[in-house]
Amino acid sequence: MTSEQSKRPLARLVPGGPRAARSKLRRRLSAGVRLLAALTLVGGLYTAFAPGVGQAEDTVKLSQTAEEGKRLYEVSCVTCHGRNGQGVNQRGPSLIGVGSAAVEFQVGTGRMPLARQEAQAERKQPQLTPEEAKKIGQYIQELGGGPQLPSDEDLKNQVAGGDIAKGGELFRVNCSSCHAFSTGGGALSSGKSAPSLKESAPRDMYAAMLTGPQNMPVFGNSELTPQDKANIIAFLENVNSDQDPGGWNIGRYGPVPEGLVIFLVGIAALVFATLWIAGKS
């Protein structure tokens, strides 16, 4: 027996030798194959006995009203706001999380759909009915959540029981700096303006306070409670229904234009009347 032949049996007995390394590798591969087979078997059995779980839905399950709103959305809104409300770059923002209140305000007042990009969206004749606006709002609500308006009946009852005096105080503190004391609106920076509130319905006012469209701040329920909002709306409804028993309201723009009209028209009329009387005498 040569020296090389005598070394081979010894190599088999040496711990960590080539044979031991190959045996360890085979054990690891065998364990991996058994584990994979077990997982495959368990997965197959789970799929067989619970087939519904494996059929995950990629889309949110919508109510019937939201489905109708989705169809309206895909006709009127999808171009700017994307197929799932995620927004389109340089066209329209994401609607995820804005809530149905924002949608009802923008669509119900005719600001959306937007005809073209301007400094701000102006109020115009709505292209969709209030019911259609609510359906689109419900779709956006179920898509991503957000602020919601109370029902028409609840809002009507809140406004009917509102404190007009308290609402006037809240309006003067929070709103008059932009919308003017007479609710006629006013100019803002960068070509924007605070609109007149004379044509605004109670639901529009509530939605605007809740969502803060454009330059308007958001008055959440922590800043103005629902009853505070109802009080402000009650005050505005009272102002808009005033018949001006004192005479011509001169647009309700405030004391400065009223004084100017008195000076230019009143004084001038008195001067001409005096000259006419003097000429006759």
C-alpha positions as a LaTeX table, in Angstrom:
\begin{tabular}{lrrr}
\hline
Residue & $x$ (\AA) & $y$ (\AA) & $z$ (\AA) \\
\hline
Met1 & 0.00 & 0.00 & 0.00 \\
Thr2 & 1.40 & 3.34 & $-1.03$ \\
Ser3 & 1.48 & 6.36 & 1.23 \\
Glu4 & $-1.26$ & 8.10 & $-0.82$ \\
Gln5 & $-3.59$ & 5.14 & $-0.47$ \\
Ser6 & $-2.99$ & 4.98 & 3.24 \\
Lys7 & $-3.99$ & 8.65 & 3.61 \\
Arg8 & $-7.45$ & 8.31 & 1.92 \\
Pro9 & $-9.15$ & 6.37 & 4.76 \\
Leu10 & $-7.73$ & 8.84 & 7.23 \\
Ala11 & $-9.17$ & 11.80 & 5.22 \\
Arg12 & $-12.62$ & 10.29 & 5.53 \\
Leu13 & $-12.27$ & 10.23 & 9.30 \\
Val14 & $-10.97$ & 13.77 & 9.67 \\
Pro15 & $-13.79$ & 16.12 & 10.88 \\
Gly16 & $-14.57$ & 18.90 & 8.35 \\
Gly17 & $-12.96$ & 17.00 & 5.48 \\
Pro18 & $-14.24$ & 17.00 & 1.85 \\
Arg19 & $-16.68$ & 14.15 & 2.46 \\
Ala20 & $-18.17$ & 15.87 & 5.53 \\
Ala21 & $-18.63$ & 19.13 & 3.59 \\
Arg22 & $-20.48$ & 17.32 & 0.78 \\
Ser23 & $-22.70$ & 15.52 & 3.29 \\
Lys24 & $-23.59$ & 18.81 & 5.03 \\
Leu25 & $-24.50$ & 20.45 & 1.71 \\
Arg26 & $-26.76$ & 17.50 & 0.79 \\
Arg27 & $-28.55$ & 17.76 & 4.15 \\
Arg28 & $-29.19$ & 21.50 & 3.64 \\
Leu29 & $-30.52$ & 20.94 & 0.11 \\
Ser30 & $-32.73$ & 18.11 & 1.32 \\
Ala31 & $-34.14$ & 20.28 & 4.14 \\
Gly32 & $-34.84$ & 23.13 & 1.70 \\
Val33 & $-36.66$ & 20.81 & $-0.71$ \\
Arg34 & $-38.78$ & 19.36 & 2.11 \\
Leu35 & $-39.65$ & 22.88 & 3.38 \\
Leu36 & $-40.64$ & 24.02 & $-0.12$ \\
Ala37 & $-42.79$ & 20.93 & $-0.61$ \\
Ala38 & $-44.52$ & 21.51 & 2.75 \\
Leu39 & $-45.26$ & 25.15 & 1.96 \\
Thr40 & $-46.61$ & 24.20 & $-1.48$ \\
Leu41 & $-48.87$ & 21.57 & 0.08 \\
Val42 & $-50.18$ & 23.91 & 2.77 \\
Gly43 & $-50.74$ & 26.70 & 0.22 \\
Gly44 & $-52.62$ & 24.37 & $-2.08$ \\
Leu45 & $-54.86$ & 23.10 & 0.71 \\
Tyr46 & $-55.57$ & 26.66 & 1.91 \\
Thr47 & $-56.46$ & 27.77 & $-1.62$ \\
Ala48 & $-58.72$ & 24.76 & $-2.09$ \\
Phe49 & $-60.68$ & 25.27 & 1.12 \\
Ala50 & $-60.74$ & 29.10 & 1.06 \\
Pro51 & $-60.94$ & 30.12 & $-2.63$ \\
Gly52 & $-62.53$ & 33.51 & $-1.91$ \\
Val53 & $-59.53$ & 34.76 & 0.03 \\
Gly54 & $-57.20$ & 34.30 & $-2.89$ \\
Gln55 & $-59.33$ & 36.45 & $-5.13$ \\
Ala56 & $-58.31$ & 39.83 & $-3.70$ \\
Glu57 & $-60.01$ & 42.81 & $-5.25$ \\
Asp58 & $-57.80$ & 45.56 & $-6.62$ \\
Thr59 & $-60.56$ & 48.19 & $-6.48$ \\
Val60 & $-62.63$ & 49.60 & $-3.64$ \\
Lys61 & $-66.12$ & 48.14 & $-3.39$ \\
Leu62 & $-68.50$ & 51.07 & $-3.93$ \\
Ser63 & $-72.11$ & 51.67 & $-3.00$ \\
Gln64 & $-74.72$ & 52.13 & $-5.70$ \\
Thr65 & $-74.68$ & 55.93 & $-5.29$ \\
Ala66 & $-70.88$ & 55.98 & $-5.53$ \\
Glu67 & $-70.99$ & 53.78 & $-8.65$ \\
Glu68 & $-73.30$ & 56.31 & $-10.29$ \\
Gly69 & $-70.97$ & 59.08 & $-9.16$ \\
Lys70 & $-68.00$ & 57.22 & $-10.62$ \\
Arg71 & $-69.67$ & 57.13 & $-14.03$ \\
Leu72 & $-70.30$ & 60.89 & $-13.84$ \\
Tyr73 & $-66.73$ & 61.43 & $-12.65$ \\
Glu74 & $-65.29$ & 59.52 & $-15.61$ \\
Val75 & $-67.21$ & 61.79 & $-18.00$ \\
Ser76 & $-66.62$ & 65.18 & $-16.36$ \\
Cys77 & $-63.57$ & 64.96 & $-14.09$ \\
Val78 & $-61.18$ & 62.21 & $-15.11$ \\
Thr79 & $-59.23$ & 64.32 & $-17.62$ \\
Cys80 & $-57.83$ & 66.61 & $-14.91$ \\
His81 & $-58.04$ & 64.52 & $-11.75$ \\
Gly82 & $-57.06$ & 61.07 & $-13.02$ \\
Arg83 & $-58.89$ & 57.77 & $-13.24$ \\
Asn84 & $-58.73$ & 57.07 & $-9.50$ \\
Gly85 & $-58.72$ & 60.65 & $-8.24$ \\
Gln86 & $-54.94$ & 60.69 & $-7.86$ \\
Gly87 & $-54.61$ & 63.95 & $-9.83$ \\
Val88 & $-52.83$ & 64.81 & $-13.08$ \\
Asn89 & $-49.64$ & 66.85 & $-13.13$ \\
Gln90 & $-50.24$ & 70.49 & $-14.20$ \\
Arg91 & $-53.94$ & 69.77 & $-14.73$ \\
Gly92 & $-55.67$ & 69.01 & $-11.46$ \\
Pro93 & $-54.81$ & 68.08 & $-7.85$ \\
Ser94 & $-55.44$ & 64.77 & $-6.15$ \\
Leu95 & $-58.93$ & 64.33 & $-4.70$ \\
Ile96 & $-57.93$ & 61.65 & $-2.22$ \\
Gly97 & $-58.98$ & 62.85 & 1.22 \\
Val98 & $-60.80$ & 66.04 & 0.12 \\
Gly99 & $-64.17$ & 64.53 & 1.03 \\
Ser100 & $-67.62$ & 64.92 & $-0.45$ \\
Ala101 & $-68.01$ & 68.45 & 1.00 \\
Ala102 & $-65.30$ & 69.88 & $-1.27$ \\
Val103 & $-66.73$ & 68.14 & $-4.32$ \\
Glu104 & $-70.27$ & 69.37 & $-3.65$ \\
Phe105 & $-69.05$ & 72.93 & $-3.20$ \\
Gln106 & $-66.89$ & 73.04 & $-6.34$ \\
Val107 & $-69.34$ & 71.21 & $-8.62$ \\
Gly108 & $-72.51$ & 72.66 & $-7.10$ \\
Thr109 & $-71.36$ & 76.26 & $-7.56$ \\
Gly110 & $-70.21$ & 75.68 & $-11.15$ \\
Arg111 & $-66.53$ & 76.22 & $-10.35$ \\
Met112 & $-65.85$ & 72.71 & $-11.59$ \\
Pro113 & $-65.48$ & 71.43 & $-14.24$ \\
Leu114 & $-62.96$ & 74.21 & $-14.85$ \\
Ala115 & $-63.03$ & 75.73 & $-18.33$ \\
Arg116 & $-59.40$ & 76.96 & $-18.18$ \\
Gln117 & $-56.60$ & 77.59 & $-15.72$ \\
Glu118 & $-56.98$ & 81.02 & $-14.10$ \\
Ala119 & $-55.98$ & 82.78 & $-10.89$ \\
Gln120 & $-59.05$ & 81.24 & $-9.28$ \\
Ala121 & $-62.18$ & 79.37 & $-10.26$ \\
Glu122 & $-65.14$ & 81.75 & $-10.52$ \\
Arg123 & $-68.72$ & 80.89 & $-9.70$ \\
Lys124 & $-70.80$ & 80.15 & $-12.81$ \\
Gln125 & $-73.86$ & 78.25 & $-13.92$ \\
Pro126 & $-73.41$ & 74.63 & $-12.79$ \\
Gln127 & $-73.10$ & 71.99 & $-15.48$ \\
Leu128 & $-74.34$ & 69.25 & $-13.15$ \\
Thr129 & $-77.40$ & 69.11 & $-10.91$ \\
Pro130 & $-77.08$ & 69.11 & $-7.08$ \\
Glu131 & $-78.01$ & 65.41 & $-7.08$ \\
Glu132 & $-75.23$ & 64.61 & $-9.55$ \\
Ala133 & $-72.77$ & 66.64 & $-7.49$ \\
Lys134 & $-73.72$ & 64.61 & $-4.41$ \\
Lys135 & $-73.17$ & 61.36 & $-6.31$ \\
Ile136 & $-69.69$ & 62.40 & $-7.42$ \\
Gly137 & $-69.02$ & 63.55 & $-3.87$ \\
Gln138 & $-70.06$ & 60.15 & $-2.52$ \\
Tyr139 & $-67.67$ & 58.45 & $-4.95$ \\
Ile140 & $-64.75$ & 60.63 & $-3.81$ \\
Gln141 & $-65.78$ & 60.10 & $-0.18$ \\
Glu142 & $-65.66$ & 56.32 & $-0.50$ \\
Leu143 & $-62.45$ & 56.54 & $-2.51$ \\
Gly144 & $-60.42$ & 58.42 & 0.11 \\
Gly145 & $-62.58$ & 59.88 & 2.90 \\
Gly146 & $-62.59$ & 63.49 & 4.11 \\
Pro147 & $-65.01$ & 66.17 & 5.39 \\
Gln148 & $-68.73$ & 65.53 & 4.86 \\
Leu149 & $-71.73$ & 67.85 & 4.94 \\
Pro150 & $-74.74$ & 67.20 & 7.17 \\
Ser151 & $-77.97$ & 66.18 & 5.51 \\
Asp152 & $-80.22$ & 68.87 & 4.05 \\
Glu153 & $-82.76$ & 68.37 & 6.82 \\
Asp154 & $-80.19$ & 68.55 & 9.63 \\
Leu155 & $-78.59$ & 71.68 & 8.18 \\
Lys156 & $-81.97$ & 73.34 & 7.72 \\
Asn157 & $-82.88$ & 72.68 & 11.36 \\
Gln158 & $-79.51$ & 73.94 & 12.60 \\
Val159 & $-79.78$ & 77.18 & 10.63 \\
Ala160 & $-83.41$ & 77.71 & 11.65 \\
Gly161 & $-82.39$ & 77.50 & 15.29 \\
Gly162 & $-79.23$ & 79.57 & 14.82 \\
Asp163 & $-78.34$ & 82.62 & 16.88 \\
Ile164 & $-78.22$ & 85.54 & 14.41 \\
Ala165 & $-76.48$ & 87.91 & 16.83 \\
Lys166 & $-73.81$ & 85.34 & 17.68 \\
Gly167 & $-73.43$ & 84.54 & 13.99 \\
Gly168 & $-72.88$ & 88.23 & 13.20 \\
Glu169 & $-70.16$ & 88.42 & 15.82 \\
Leu170 & $-68.42$ & 85.32 & 14.46 \\
Phe171 & $-68.71$ & 86.62 & 10.90 \\
Arg172 & $-67.14$ & 89.97 & 11.77 \\
Val173 & $-64.24$ & 88.26 & 13.55 \\
Asn174 & $-63.52$ & 85.47 & 11.04 \\
Cys175 & $-64.95$ & 86.44 & 7.65 \\
Ser176 & $-65.49$ & 90.17 & 7.18 \\
Ser177 & $-61.82$ & 90.95 & 6.49 \\
Cys178 & $-62.17$ & 89.22 & 3.11 \\
His179 & $-65.89$ & 89.14 & 2.36 \\
Ala180 & $-66.54$ & 92.67 & 3.75 \\
Phe181 & $-69.03$ & 93.60 & 6.47 \\
Ser182 & $-71.78$ & 93.78 & 3.86 \\
Thr183 & $-70.95$ & 90.29 & 2.44 \\
Gly184 & $-70.22$ & 91.85 & $-0.95$ \\
Gly185 & $-66.74$ & 90.35 & $-1.26$ \\
Gly186 & $-63.43$ & 92.05 & $-1.87$ \\
Ala187 & $-60.13$ & 91.96 & $-3.73$ \\
Leu188 & $-57.20$ & 89.79 & $-2.65$ \\
Ser189 & $-53.62$ & 89.49 & $-3.89$ \\
Ser190 & $-52.38$ & 87.93 & $-7.16$ \\
Gly191 & $-55.59$ & 88.59 & $-9.09$ \\
Lys192 & $-57.78$ & 86.69 & $-6.65$ \\
Ser193 & $-60.84$ & 87.87 & $-4.80$ \\
Ala194 & $-63.23$ & 86.87 & $-2.04$ \\
Pro195 & $-66.61$ & 86.32 & $-3.70$ \\
Ser196 & $-69.89$ & 87.90 & $-2.73$ \\
Leu197 & $-72.05$ & 85.75 & $-0.47$ \\
Lys198 & $-75.37$ & 87.05 & $-1.75$ \\
Glu199 & $-75.92$ & 84.09 & $-4.10$ \\
Ser200 & $-74.54$ & 81.44 & $-1.74$ \\
Ala201 & $-76.92$ & 78.80 & $-0.43$ \\
Pro202 & $-76.57$ & 77.55 & 3.16 \\
Arg203 & $-75.04$ & 74.29 & 1.95 \\
Asp204 & $-72.43$ & 76.22 & $-0.09$ \\
Met205 & $-71.48$ & 78.35 & 2.93 \\
Tyr206 & $-71.15$ & 75.35 & 5.22 \\
Ala207 & $-69.00$ & 73.47 & 2.67 \\
Ala208 & $-66.76$ & 76.51 & 2.15 \\
Met209 & $-66.12$ & 76.88 & 5.89 \\
Leu210 & $-65.49$ & 73.14 & 6.22 \\
Thr211 & $-63.10$ & 72.75 & 3.28 \\
Gly212 & $-61.49$ & 76.17 & 2.73 \\
Pro213 & $-61.59$ & 76.51 & $-1.08$ \\
Gln214 & $-58.78$ & 78.43 & $-2.81$ \\
Asn215 & $-57.46$ & 81.24 & $-0.52$ \\
Met216 & $-60.05$ & 80.67 & 2.19 \\
Pro217 & $-58.78$ & 79.07 & 5.43 \\
Val218 & $-60.30$ & 75.83 & 6.68 \\
Phe219 & $-62.62$ & 76.28 & 9.65 \\
Gly220 & $-62.80$ & 72.76 & 10.99 \\
Asn221 & $-65.04$ & 71.76 & 13.86 \\
Ser222 & $-62.24$ & 72.57 & 16.29 \\
Glu223 & $-62.13$ & 76.21 & 15.08 \\
Leu224 & $-65.86$ & 76.71 & 14.49 \\
Thr225 & $-68.26$ & 74.13 & 15.86 \\
Pro226 & $-71.15$ & 72.95 & 13.66 \\
Gln227 & $-73.46$ & 75.23 & 15.63 \\
Asp228 & $-71.08$ & 78.17 & 15.12 \\
Lys229 & $-71.23$ & 77.55 & 11.39 \\
Ala230 & $-75.03$ & 77.37 & 11.55 \\
Asn231 & $-75.08$ & 80.69 & 13.45 \\
Ile232 & $-72.96$ & 82.37 & 10.77 \\
Ile233 & $-75.20$ & 81.02 & 8.03 \\
Ala234 & $-78.30$ & 82.24 & 9.93 \\
Phe235 & $-76.76$ & 85.72 & 10.10 \\
Leu236 & $-75.91$ & 85.72 & 6.39 \\
Glu237 & $-79.38$ & 84.51 & 5.46 \\
Asn238 & $-80.83$ & 87.37 & 7.50 \\
Val239 & $-78.53$ & 89.91 & 5.81 \\
Asn240 & $-79.32$ & 88.61 & 2.32 \\
Ser241 & $-83.07$ & 88.72 & 2.97 \\
Asp242 & $-82.97$ & 92.35 & 4.23 \\
Gln243 & $-85.12$ & 94.59 & 1.99 \\
Asp244 & $-83.23$ & 97.83 & 2.84 \\
Pro245 & $-86.18$ & 99.73 & 4.32 \\
Gly246 & $-83.99$ & 102.81 & 4.69 \\
Gly247 & $-83.66$ & 103.33 & 0.93 \\
Trp248 & $-81.07$ & 102.66 & $-1.76$ \\
Asn249 & $-78.34$ & 100.35 & $-0.41$ \\
Ile250 & $-75.67$ & 101.58 & $-2.92$ \\
Gly251 & $-74.42$ & 98.04 & $-3.34$ \\
Arg252 & $-73.78$ & 97.65 & 0.40 \\
Tyr253 & $-70.11$ & 98.45 & $-0.13$ \\
Gly254 & $-69.73$ & 100.25 & 3.18 \\
Pro255 & $-69.43$ & 103.83 & 4.53 \\
Val256 & $-66.70$ & 105.09 & 2.16 \\
Pro257 & $-68.65$ & 104.73 & $-1.12$ \\
Glu258 & $-71.81$ & 105.86 & 0.66 \\
Gly259 & $-70.07$ & 109.05 & 1.81 \\
Leu260 & $-68.66$ & 109.57 & $-1.69$ \\
Val261 & $-72.12$ & 109.25 & $-3.24$ \\
Ile262 & $-73.58$ & 111.65 & $-0.69$ \\
Phe263 & $-70.87$ & 114.22 & $-1.45$ \\
Leu264 & $-70.87$ & 113.94 & $-5.24$ \\
Val265 & $-74.60$ & 113.47 & $-5.74$ \\
Gly266 & $-76.14$ & 115.14 & $-2.70$ \\
Ile267 & $-73.94$ & 118.23 & $-2.51$ \\
Ala268 & $-74.00$ & 118.66 & $-6.28$ \\
Ala269 & $-77.80$ & 118.44 & $-6.25$ \\
Leu270 & $-77.99$ & 121.04 & $-3.49$ \\
Val271 & $-75.69$ & 123.43 & $-5.41$ \\
Phe272 & $-77.71$ & 123.12 & $-8.61$ \\
Ala273 & $-80.96$ & 123.54 & $-6.66$ \\
Thr274 & $-79.59$ & 126.69 & $-5.01$ \\
Leu275 & $-78.46$ & 128.13 & $-8.35$ \\
Trp276 & $-81.83$ & 127.34 & $-9.91$ \\
Ile277 & $-83.72$ & 129.02 & $-7.04$ \\
Ala278 & $-81.40$ & 132.05 & $-7.23$ \\
Gly279 & $-81.93$ & 132.29 & $-10.97$ \\
Lys280 & $-85.70$ & 132.22 & $-10.60$ \\
Ser281 & $-85.69$ & 134.95 & $-7.97$ \\
\hline
\end{tabular}
